[in-house]
């Protein structure tokens, strides 16, 4: 019943844990950069699109793969 999601995405509990934690860290940094960008528009100009691409690549590289 508990912890079925990691198995559903072909990951162990700990690999899922560390992957999710890394996404959380990247999103937190991205959020701070977006906040700073809102105040100072000439800073972190591409940070939101950069983090979006990075996270998309991360998500495509883990878990179940279609053959």
PDB file of C-alpha atoms in Angstrom:
ATOM      1  CA  UNK A   1       0.000   0.000   0.000  1.00  0.00           C
ATOM      2  CA  UNK A   2       2.709   2.496   0.981  1.00  0.00           C
ATOM      3  CA  UNK A   3       5.595   3.485  -1.259  1.00  0.00           C
ATOM      4  CA  UNK A   4       4.138   2.026  -4.446  1.00  0.00           C
ATOM      5  CA  UNK A   5       4.954   5.067  -6.564  1.00  0.00           C
ATOM      6  CA  UNK A   6       8.722   4.461  -6.762  1.00  0.00           C
ATOM      7  CA  UNK A   7       8.084   0.936  -8.054  1.00  0.00           C
ATOM      8  CA  UNK A   8       5.565   2.272 -10.572  1.00  0.00           C
ATOM      9  CA  UNK A   9       8.257   4.522 -12.054  1.00  0.00           C
ATOM     10  CA  UNK A  10      10.936   1.783 -11.947  1.00  0.00           C
ATOM     11  CA  UNK A  11      12.973   3.299  -9.138  1.00  0.00           C
ATOM     12  CA  UNK A  12      14.001   2.168  -5.689  1.00  0.00           C
ATOM     13  CA  UNK A  13      12.780   4.107  -2.693  1.00  0.00           C
ATOM     14  CA  UNK A  14      16.191   5.698  -2.171  1.00  0.00           C
ATOM     15  CA  UNK A  15      16.825   6.553  -5.835  1.00  0.00           C
ATOM     16  CA  UNK A  16      13.382   8.160  -5.940  1.00  0.00           C
ATOM     17  CA  UNK A  17      14.103   9.970  -2.674  1.00  0.00           C
ATOM     18  CA  UNK A  18      17.382  11.468  -3.907  1.00  0.00           C
ATOM     19  CA  UNK A  19      15.976  12.324  -7.311  1.00  0.00           C
ATOM     20  CA  UNK A  20      12.965  14.086  -5.770  1.00  0.00           C
ATOM     21  CA  UNK A  21      15.226  15.893  -3.330  1.00  0.00           C
ATOM     22  CA  UNK A  22      17.428  17.114  -6.190  1.00  0.00           C
ATOM     23  CA  UNK A  23      14.349  18.400  -8.029  1.00  0.00           C
ATOM     24  CA  UNK A  24      13.225  20.159  -4.874  1.00  0.00           C
ATOM     25  CA  UNK A  25      16.616  21.861  -4.568  1.00  0.00           C
ATOM     26  CA  UNK A  26      16.617  22.946  -8.218  1.00  0.00           C
ATOM     27  CA  UNK A  27      13.072  24.301  -7.924  1.00  0.00           C
ATOM     28  CA  UNK A  28      13.972  26.203  -4.744  1.00  0.00           C
ATOM     29  CA  UNK A  29      16.979  27.831  -6.403  1.00  0.00           C
ATOM     30  CA  UNK A  30      14.864  28.560  -9.478  1.00  0.00           C
ATOM     31  CA  UNK A  31      12.211  30.172  -7.306  1.00  0.00           C
ATOM     32  CA  UNK A  32      14.768  32.437  -5.642  1.00  0.00           C
ATOM     33  CA  UNK A  33      16.191  33.434  -9.023  1.00  0.00           C
ATOM     34  CA  UNK A  34      12.704  34.163 -10.382  1.00  0.00           C
ATOM     35  CA  UNK A  35      11.976  36.312  -7.340  1.00  0.00           C
ATOM     36  CA  UNK A  36      15.213  38.274  -7.790  1.00  0.00           C
ATOM     37  CA  UNK A  37      14.461  38.605 -11.509  1.00  0.00           C
ATOM     38  CA  UNK A  38      11.040  40.075 -10.694  1.00  0.00           C
ATOM     39  CA  UNK A  39      12.734  42.831  -8.687  1.00  0.00           C
ATOM     40  CA  UNK A  40      15.813  43.252 -10.919  1.00  0.00           C
ATOM     41  CA  UNK A  41      14.733  42.271 -14.449  1.00  0.00           C
ATOM     42  CA  UNK A  42      18.284  42.434 -15.827  1.00  0.00           C
ATOM     43  CA  UNK A  43      19.381  39.532 -13.591  1.00  0.00           C
ATOM     44  CA  UNK A  44      18.759  35.823 -14.176  1.00  0.00           C
ATOM     45  CA  UNK A  45      17.113  36.577 -17.513  1.00  0.00           C
ATOM     46  CA  UNK A  46      17.030  32.969 -18.735  1.00  0.00           C
ATOM     47  CA  UNK A  47      17.031  31.190 -15.389  1.00  0.00           C
ATOM     48  CA  UNK A  48      13.410  30.027 -15.515  1.00  0.00           C
ATOM     49  CA  UNK A  49      13.672  28.569 -19.015  1.00  0.00           C
ATOM     50  CA  UNK A  50      17.079  27.090 -18.141  1.00  0.00           C
ATOM     51  CA  UNK A  51      15.764  25.285 -15.057  1.00  0.00           C
ATOM     52  CA  UNK A  52      12.716  24.104 -16.975  1.00  0.00           C
ATOM     53  CA  UNK A  53      14.937  22.521 -19.634  1.00  0.00           C
ATOM     54  CA  UNK A  54      17.230  21.007 -16.997  1.00  0.00           C
ATOM     55  CA  UNK A  55      14.353  19.459 -15.062  1.00  0.00           C
ATOM     56  CA  UNK A  56      12.737  18.173 -18.264  1.00  0.00           C
ATOM     57  CA  UNK A  57      16.032  16.459 -19.158  1.00  0.00           C
ATOM     58  CA  UNK A  58      16.294  15.035 -15.643  1.00  0.00           C
ATOM     59  CA  UNK A  59      12.770  13.633 -15.793  1.00  0.00           C
ATOM     60  CA  UNK A  60      13.402  12.060 -19.191  1.00  0.00           C
ATOM     61  CA  UNK A  61      16.574  10.357 -17.975  1.00  0.00           C
ATOM     62  CA  UNK A  62      15.165   8.438 -14.993  1.00  0.00           C
ATOM     63  CA  UNK A  63      12.553   5.816 -14.302  1.00  0.00           C
ATOM     64  CA  UNK A  64      10.884   3.483 -16.739  1.00  0.00           C
ATOM     65  CA  UNK A  65      11.979   3.544 -20.343  1.00  0.00           C
ATOM     66  CA  UNK A  66       9.823   2.442 -23.240  1.00  0.00           C
ATOM     67  CA  UNK A  67      11.536  -0.144 -25.444  1.00  0.00           C
TER      68      UNK A  67
END
